[in-house]
Amino acid sequence: MQKIARASWLAWIVIVGALAATFSLGFYLGGEQLPAEDKITNVVGKNVGQPEAVDFSPFWQAWNVLNEKYVADNGNSSTTKKVTDQDRVWGAIAGMTSSLGDPYTNFLPPEQKKKFDEEISGNFSGVGMEIGIKDKILTVIAPLPNSPAKRVGVLAGDKILKIGNTLTNNLSADEAVNLIRGPEGTTVALTLSREGKDGPFDITIKREVITIPTIDTKELPDGIYVIRLYNFSAVSPNLFREALRKFIESKKDKLIIDLRGNPGGFLDAAVDMASWFLPAGKSVVVEKHGGKVEDKVYRSSGYDVFNDDLKMVILVDRGSASASEILAGALSEYGKATLVGEKTFGKGSVQELIPISGNSSIKVTIAKWYTPKGHSISLSGLKPDVEVVMTADDIKAGKDP
């Protein structure tokens, strides 16, 4: 299983939640009209997976009160959604995960899980930006290159205050993605705030089918070669190796790895890329599980093809997250590269994802990432050695400082 180091709602792999499984397994049993608790018990057995010290009676009391007392205000709208018993089970699991206060631990009911699968496959329609929760605020991690969001001027670090008429202060990243995405050709209105800009402002973005690029290369004067990496996908290691081969053939001695706006991807890809610059066995990143299981150290494979004559800079900004921070942090701390740009996003937690029941899934934060010198990526991100800020005016003028 490959671990995904990504900052947005995609950044997930696999874990099981016994409590969630208890609530969601086989909620409907052959059409029998049984109490909800009996329907679950008939499928999973009495108290299976239930912690002995937890009193579940308040849950069932609340369930029965809602059954007996609640009157829906359905009005005359033909679009009003009928809430089923199964919907309430999904809501209970979602409430349980949100009670942890971790923006990266979420429940995906069937509809959200379907959208997740579509995005993982790379075929989806939207505005083309990665989003996440930063300091409890819905934040743009990075607009994708040549995306609708990029073209209308969305910047990494923009705060999303409203999606249409919906305030985002109580939305998870998953819920926000569901509101922002939609059919190709339709539009979505966003209310944003931006550091250095007076007050919130509104933009409207037309949705398109999004194609996610992986890597670009170019040669600059003065012996400089640039590798621009947009994500850490399954194919990134091979493309990165080919880019390094071209760099060597160019006879240039200065390398820029541009990770600005790169939200991450596969952890193994970041470790493999670091291995081109580090001796075998050197720590690339440490995965700490808070004492629940043994910490895991991901180490360089030791390709180590460059000598000390290589002059390397890694460009980072507020949109550089997760796997980007892993690669940049390791190469910086071993003195292989100078970090230039802005402070990174700070997404150093590990999520795992597993199917629960009825095409639903749950993702859970199970570890934190630390750099080889023990710096927590989650706490503060990475601070560049040389700070260079790109402003909205720079972008408008087509200038890259």
Coordinates of C-alpha atoms in Angstrom, one line a residue:
M1 CA 0.0 0.0 0.0
Q2 CA 1.4 3.4 -0.9
K3 CA 1.0 6.2 1.6
I4 CA -0.2 9.5 0.3
A5 CA 1.4 12.7 1.6
R6 CA -1.0 15.4 0.4
A7 CA -2.5 18.4 1.9
S8 CA -6.0 18.5 0.5
W9 CA -9.0 16.2 0.9
L10 CA -7.2 13.7 -1.3
A11 CA -4.5 13.0 1.1
W12 CA -5.7 9.7 2.4
I13 CA -4.9 6.0 2.8
V14 CA -6.5 3.2 5.0
I15 CA -7.6 2.6 8.6
V16 CA -10.6 0.8 10.2
G17 CA -12.8 2.3 12.9
A18 CA -14.5 -0.4 15.0
L19 CA -17.1 2.0 16.3
A20 CA -17.9 3.3 12.8
A21 CA -18.2 -0.3 11.6
T22 CA -20.6 -1.1 14.4
F23 CA -22.9 1.8 13.5
S24 CA -22.8 1.3 9.7
L25 CA -22.7 -2.4 9.0
G26 CA -26.0 -3.8 7.5
F27 CA -28.2 -1.1 8.8
Y28 CA -31.2 -2.4 6.8
L29 CA -31.9 -6.1 7.3
G30 CA -34.0 -7.7 4.5
G31 CA -36.6 -5.0 4.8
E32 CA -37.6 -6.0 8.3
Q33 CA -39.2 -3.1 10.3
L34 CA -37.0 -3.5 13.4
P35 CA -35.7 -0.8 15.8
A36 CA -32.4 0.6 14.5
E37 CA -30.4 -0.9 17.4
D38 CA -31.9 -4.4 16.7
K39 CA -31.1 -4.1 13.0
I40 CA -27.5 -3.5 13.8
T41 CA -27.3 -6.1 16.5
N42 CA -28.8 -8.8 14.2
V43 CA -26.0 -8.1 11.7
V44 CA -22.9 -7.7 13.9
G45 CA -23.9 -9.4 17.2
K46 CA -24.6 -7.8 20.6
N47 CA -21.8 -5.5 21.7
V48 CA -19.4 -6.5 18.9
G49 CA -16.7 -3.8 18.7
Q50 CA -18.3 -1.7 21.4
P51 CA -15.9 -0.5 24.1
E52 CA -17.0 -1.7 27.5
A53 CA -16.4 1.6 29.2
V54 CA -18.7 3.6 26.8
D55 CA -22.3 4.1 27.5
F56 CA -24.2 4.1 24.2
S57 CA -27.7 4.6 25.8
P58 CA -27.7 8.4 25.2
F59 CA -27.2 7.8 21.5
W60 CA -30.2 5.5 21.3
Q61 CA -32.3 7.7 23.6
A62 CA -31.6 10.6 21.2
W63 CA -32.4 8.4 18.2
N64 CA -35.8 7.5 19.7
V65 CA -36.6 11.1 20.7
L66 CA -36.0 12.2 17.1
N67 CA -38.2 9.3 15.8
E68 CA -41.0 10.3 18.2
K69 CA -40.9 14.1 18.2
Y70 CA -39.2 15.5 15.1
V71 CA -41.5 17.1 12.5
A72 CA -39.7 18.0 9.2
D73 CA -40.4 21.3 7.6
N74 CA -40.6 19.9 4.1
G75 CA -42.6 22.7 2.6
N76 CA -43.7 22.3 -1.0
S77 CA -40.2 22.1 -2.5
S78 CA -39.7 19.1 -4.8
T79 CA -36.0 19.3 -4.2
T80 CA -36.3 18.7 -0.4
K81 CA -34.2 15.7 0.5
K82 CA -35.9 13.0 2.6
V83 CA -33.6 12.1 5.5
T84 CA -33.5 8.3 5.9
D85 CA -32.4 6.3 8.9
Q86 CA -29.2 5.5 6.9
D87 CA -28.6 9.2 6.5
R88 CA -28.8 9.6 10.2
V89 CA -26.2 6.8 10.8
W90 CA -23.9 8.6 8.3
G91 CA -24.5 11.8 10.3
A92 CA -23.6 10.1 13.6
I93 CA -20.3 8.8 12.2
A94 CA -19.5 12.2 10.7
G95 CA -20.2 13.8 14.1
M96 CA -18.0 11.3 15.8
T97 CA -15.0 12.1 13.5
S98 CA -15.5 15.8 13.8
S99 CA -15.6 15.6 17.6
L100 CA -11.8 14.9 17.4
G101 CA -11.2 18.5 16.2
D102 CA -8.8 17.3 13.4
P103 CA -9.6 18.8 10.0
Y104 CA -8.0 15.8 8.3
T105 CA -10.1 13.1 10.1
N106 CA -13.4 12.8 8.2
F107 CA -16.1 10.4 7.3
L108 CA -17.0 9.9 3.6
P109 CA -20.6 8.8 3.0
P110 CA -21.3 7.1 -0.4
E111 CA -21.7 10.3 -2.4
Q112 CA -18.5 11.9 -1.1
K113 CA -16.6 8.6 -1.5
K114 CA -17.7 8.4 -5.2
K115 CA -16.3 11.9 -5.8
F116 CA -13.1 11.0 -4.0
D117 CA -12.7 8.0 -6.4
E118 CA -13.3 10.2 -9.4
E119 CA -10.6 12.7 -8.3
I120 CA -8.1 10.0 -7.5
S121 CA -8.6 8.7 -11.1
G122 CA -7.7 12.2 -12.3
N123 CA -11.0 12.7 -14.1
F124 CA -13.2 15.3 -12.5
S125 CA -14.8 18.7 -13.2
G126 CA -14.1 21.7 -10.9
V127 CA -12.1 24.9 -10.6
G128 CA -8.7 23.4 -10.2
M129 CA -7.4 24.3 -6.8
E130 CA -6.2 22.3 -3.7
I131 CA -7.9 23.4 -0.5
G132 CA -7.4 22.5 3.2
I133 CA -8.1 23.7 6.7
K134 CA -5.3 26.0 8.0
D135 CA -5.7 27.6 11.5
K136 CA -9.3 26.4 11.4
I137 CA -10.1 28.4 8.3
L138 CA -10.8 26.9 4.8
T139 CA -7.7 27.9 2.8
V140 CA -6.4 27.6 -0.8
I141 CA -3.3 25.5 -0.7
A142 CA -2.6 26.1 -4.4
P143 CA -4.4 26.7 -7.6
L144 CA -3.4 24.2 -10.3
P145 CA -1.5 25.5 -13.4
N146 CA -3.7 26.7 -16.2
S147 CA -6.8 26.0 -14.2
P148 CA -9.9 28.2 -14.0
A149 CA -9.0 29.2 -10.4
K150 CA -5.5 30.2 -11.6
R151 CA -6.8 32.2 -14.5
V152 CA -9.2 34.3 -12.4
G153 CA -6.4 35.2 -9.9
V154 CA -6.8 32.8 -7.0
L155 CA -3.6 32.7 -4.9
A156 CA -2.1 30.2 -2.5
G157 CA -3.1 31.3 1.0
D158 CA -6.4 32.8 0.1
K159 CA -9.1 32.2 2.7
I160 CA -12.5 30.9 1.4
L161 CA -15.2 32.6 3.5
K162 CA -18.2 31.6 1.5
I163 CA -19.1 29.2 -1.3
G164 CA -22.2 30.6 -2.9
N165 CA -24.4 31.6 0.0
T166 CA -22.8 29.0 2.4
L167 CA -20.5 30.2 5.1
T168 CA -17.4 27.9 5.4
N169 CA -16.6 28.3 9.1
N170 CA -18.3 25.0 10.0
L171 CA -17.5 23.1 6.8
S172 CA -14.9 20.4 6.5
A173 CA -12.6 20.4 3.5
D174 CA -14.6 17.5 2.1
E175 CA -17.9 19.4 2.4
A176 CA -16.3 22.4 0.8
V177 CA -15.0 20.4 -2.2
N178 CA -18.5 19.0 -2.7
L179 CA -19.9 22.5 -3.0
I180 CA -17.1 23.8 -5.2
R181 CA -17.1 21.0 -7.7
G182 CA -19.9 20.6 -10.3
P183 CA -20.7 19.9 -13.9
E184 CA -18.4 21.4 -16.6
G185 CA -19.6 24.7 -17.8
T186 CA -21.4 25.7 -14.6
T187 CA -20.1 28.4 -12.3
V188 CA -19.4 28.8 -8.6
A189 CA -19.2 32.0 -6.6
L190 CA -16.6 32.3 -3.9
T191 CA -16.0 35.0 -1.2
L192 CA -12.3 35.3 -0.4
S193 CA -10.0 37.2 1.9
R194 CA -6.3 37.8 1.2
E195 CA -3.5 39.0 3.3
G196 CA -2.7 42.6 2.4
K197 CA -6.0 43.2 0.7
D198 CA -8.7 45.4 2.3
G199 CA -11.8 43.3 3.1
P200 CA -13.4 40.3 1.5
F201 CA -13.9 40.1 -2.3
D202 CA -16.1 38.0 -4.6
I203 CA -15.1 36.0 -7.6
T204 CA -17.0 33.7 -10.0
I205 CA -15.3 30.7 -11.5
K206 CA -16.5 28.6 -14.5
R207 CA -15.9 24.9 -13.9
E208 CA -13.9 22.8 -16.3
V209 CA -12.6 19.2 -16.6
I210 CA -9.3 19.4 -14.7
T211 CA -6.1 17.9 -16.0
I212 CA -3.4 17.7 -13.4
P213 CA 0.2 18.2 -14.8
T214 CA 3.2 16.5 -13.2
I215 CA 6.5 18.0 -14.3
D216 CA 8.1 20.7 -16.5
T217 CA 11.7 21.5 -17.3
K218 CA 13.5 24.5 -18.8
E219 CA 17.0 25.9 -19.1
L220 CA 17.9 29.4 -18.0
P221 CA 21.1 31.5 -18.6
D222 CA 24.1 31.3 -16.3
G223 CA 24.2 27.5 -16.1
I224 CA 20.7 27.1 -14.5
Y225 CA 18.4 24.2 -15.0
V226 CA 14.8 24.2 -13.6
I227 CA 12.7 21.3 -12.7
R228 CA 9.1 22.4 -11.9
L229 CA 7.3 19.6 -10.0
Y230 CA 3.5 20.0 -9.7
N231 CA 2.7 16.9 -7.6
F232 CA 4.1 13.6 -6.3
S233 CA 2.1 11.2 -8.4
A234 CA 2.8 7.5 -9.0
V235 CA 4.6 8.4 -12.2
S236 CA 6.6 11.3 -10.7
P237 CA 9.7 9.3 -9.7
N238 CA 10.3 8.2 -13.3
L239 CA 9.6 11.6 -14.7
F240 CA 11.9 13.2 -12.1
R241 CA 14.7 10.7 -13.0
E242 CA 14.4 11.6 -16.7
A243 CA 14.5 15.3 -15.8
L244 CA 17.7 14.8 -13.8
R245 CA 19.2 12.9 -16.8
K246 CA 18.5 15.9 -19.0
F247 CA 20.0 18.2 -16.4
I248 CA 23.2 16.2 -16.4
E249 CA 23.3 16.1 -20.2
S250 CA 22.9 19.9 -20.3
K251 CA 26.3 20.2 -18.6
K252 CA 24.8 22.9 -16.3
D253 CA 25.9 23.0 -12.7
K254 CA 23.0 24.9 -11.0
L255 CA 19.7 23.2 -10.3
I256 CA 16.4 24.7 -9.2
I257 CA 13.6 22.4 -8.0
D258 CA 10.4 24.4 -8.0
L259 CA 7.9 23.0 -5.5
R260 CA 5.7 26.2 -5.3
G261 CA 2.1 25.3 -5.3
N262 CA 2.8 21.6 -5.0
P263 CA 0.4 20.1 -2.5
G264 CA 2.1 16.7 -2.3
G265 CA 1.2 13.2 -3.3
F266 CA 2.8 9.8 -2.8
L267 CA 5.2 9.6 0.1
D268 CA 7.4 7.0 -1.7
A269 CA 7.8 9.4 -4.5
A270 CA 9.3 12.0 -2.2
V271 CA 11.7 9.5 -0.6
D272 CA 12.8 8.2 -4.0
M273 CA 13.5 11.8 -5.3
A274 CA 15.5 12.6 -2.1
S275 CA 17.6 9.4 -2.7
W276 CA 19.2 11.0 -5.8
F277 CA 21.0 13.4 -3.5
L278 CA 21.5 11.5 -0.3
P279 CA 23.7 8.5 0.7
A280 CA 22.1 5.2 1.5
G281 CA 20.4 4.9 4.9
K282 CA 20.1 8.6 5.5
S283 CA 16.7 9.5 7.1
V284 CA 14.4 11.4 4.8
V285 CA 11.4 11.6 7.1
V286 CA 10.3 10.1 10.5
E287 CA 6.7 9.0 11.0
K288 CA 5.7 9.2 14.6
H289 CA 2.6 7.4 15.8
G290 CA 2.3 8.9 19.3
G291 CA 3.4 5.7 21.0
K292 CA 0.6 3.6 19.6
V293 CA 3.0 1.8 17.3
E294 CA 6.7 2.0 16.7
D295 CA 7.9 5.1 14.9
K296 CA 9.0 4.5 11.3
V297 CA 12.0 6.0 9.5
Y298 CA 11.9 6.4 5.7
R299 CA 15.5 6.2 4.5
S300 CA 17.3 7.1 1.3
S301 CA 17.9 4.4 -1.3
G302 CA 21.3 6.0 -1.9
Y303 CA 21.4 6.7 -5.6
D304 CA 23.4 9.8 -4.5
V305 CA 24.7 10.7 -8.0
F306 CA 25.7 14.3 -7.4
N307 CA 28.9 15.6 -5.7
D308 CA 29.4 18.7 -3.6
D309 CA 29.9 20.8 -6.7
L310 CA 26.1 20.8 -7.3
K311 CA 24.5 24.1 -6.5
M312 CA 20.8 23.5 -5.7
V313 CA 17.9 25.7 -4.7
I314 CA 14.4 24.5 -3.8
L315 CA 11.6 27.1 -4.3
V316 CA 8.7 26.9 -1.8
D317 CA 5.7 28.9 -0.9
R318 CA 2.5 28.7 1.1
G319 CA 1.2 26.1 -1.5
S320 CA 4.1 23.7 -0.9
A321 CA 2.7 21.0 1.4
S322 CA 3.2 17.5 2.7
A323 CA 5.4 15.5 0.3
S324 CA 6.9 18.8 -0.9
E325 CA 7.8 19.7 2.7
I326 CA 9.3 16.2 3.2
L327 CA 11.6 16.5 0.2
A328 CA 12.5 20.1 0.8
G329 CA 13.1 19.6 4.5
A330 CA 15.4 16.6 4.1
L331 CA 17.6 18.2 1.3
S332 CA 17.8 21.4 3.3
E333 CA 18.7 19.9 6.6
Y334 CA 21.5 17.8 5.0
G335 CA 22.9 20.9 3.4
K336 CA 22.1 19.8 -0.2
A337 CA 19.8 22.6 -1.1
T338 CA 19.0 26.2 -0.1
L339 CA 15.3 26.9 0.4
V340 CA 14.1 30.1 -1.2
G341 CA 10.6 31.6 -1.2
E342 CA 7.9 31.7 1.4
K343 CA 7.1 29.6 4.5
T344 CA 5.4 26.4 3.5
F345 CA 1.9 25.2 4.3
G346 CA 2.7 23.0 7.3
K347 CA 0.8 19.7 6.5
G348 CA 2.8 17.0 8.3
S349 CA 0.1 14.5 9.3
V350 CA -0.6 11.0 7.9
Q351 CA -4.1 9.9 7.0
E352 CA -5.3 6.4 6.2
L353 CA -8.6 5.5 4.5
I354 CA -10.6 2.3 4.5
P355 CA -14.1 1.3 3.2
I356 CA -16.6 1.0 6.1
S357 CA -19.9 -0.1 4.6
G358 CA -22.3 0.7 1.8
N359 CA -19.6 2.4 -0.3
S360 CA -18.6 4.7 2.6
S361 CA -15.1 5.3 4.0
I362 CA -13.4 6.9 7.0
K363 CA -10.1 8.6 7.0
V364 CA -8.1 9.1 10.2
T365 CA -4.9 10.9 11.2
I366 CA -2.6 8.1 12.4
A367 CA 0.8 9.8 12.6
K368 CA 2.9 13.0 12.3
W369 CA 5.9 13.6 10.1
Y370 CA 9.1 15.0 11.3
T371 CA 12.2 16.1 9.4
P372 CA 15.5 14.3 9.9
K373 CA 16.5 16.8 12.6
G374 CA 13.2 16.4 14.4
H375 CA 11.3 19.4 13.2
S376 CA 7.5 19.0 13.2
I377 CA 6.2 19.8 9.7
S378 CA 2.7 20.2 11.1
L379 CA 3.5 22.8 13.8
S380 CA 5.1 25.5 11.6
G381 CA 5.9 24.3 8.2
L382 CA 9.4 25.1 6.7
K383 CA 10.9 28.5 6.9
P384 CA 13.0 29.4 3.8
D385 CA 16.7 30.3 4.1
V386 CA 16.1 33.2 1.8
E387 CA 12.6 34.8 1.9
V388 CA 11.2 36.0 -1.4
V389 CA 7.5 36.9 -1.6
M390 CA 5.5 36.8 -4.8
T391 CA 2.7 39.4 -4.7
A392 CA -0.5 39.6 -6.6
D393 CA 1.0 42.5 -8.6
D394 CA 3.9 40.2 -9.6
I395 CA 1.5 37.6 -10.9
K396 CA -0.5 40.2 -12.7
A397 CA 2.6 41.6 -14.4
G398 CA 3.9 38.1 -15.2
K399 CA 6.9 38.7 -13.0
D400 CA 8.6 35.9 -11.0
P401 CA 10.9 37.4 -8.4

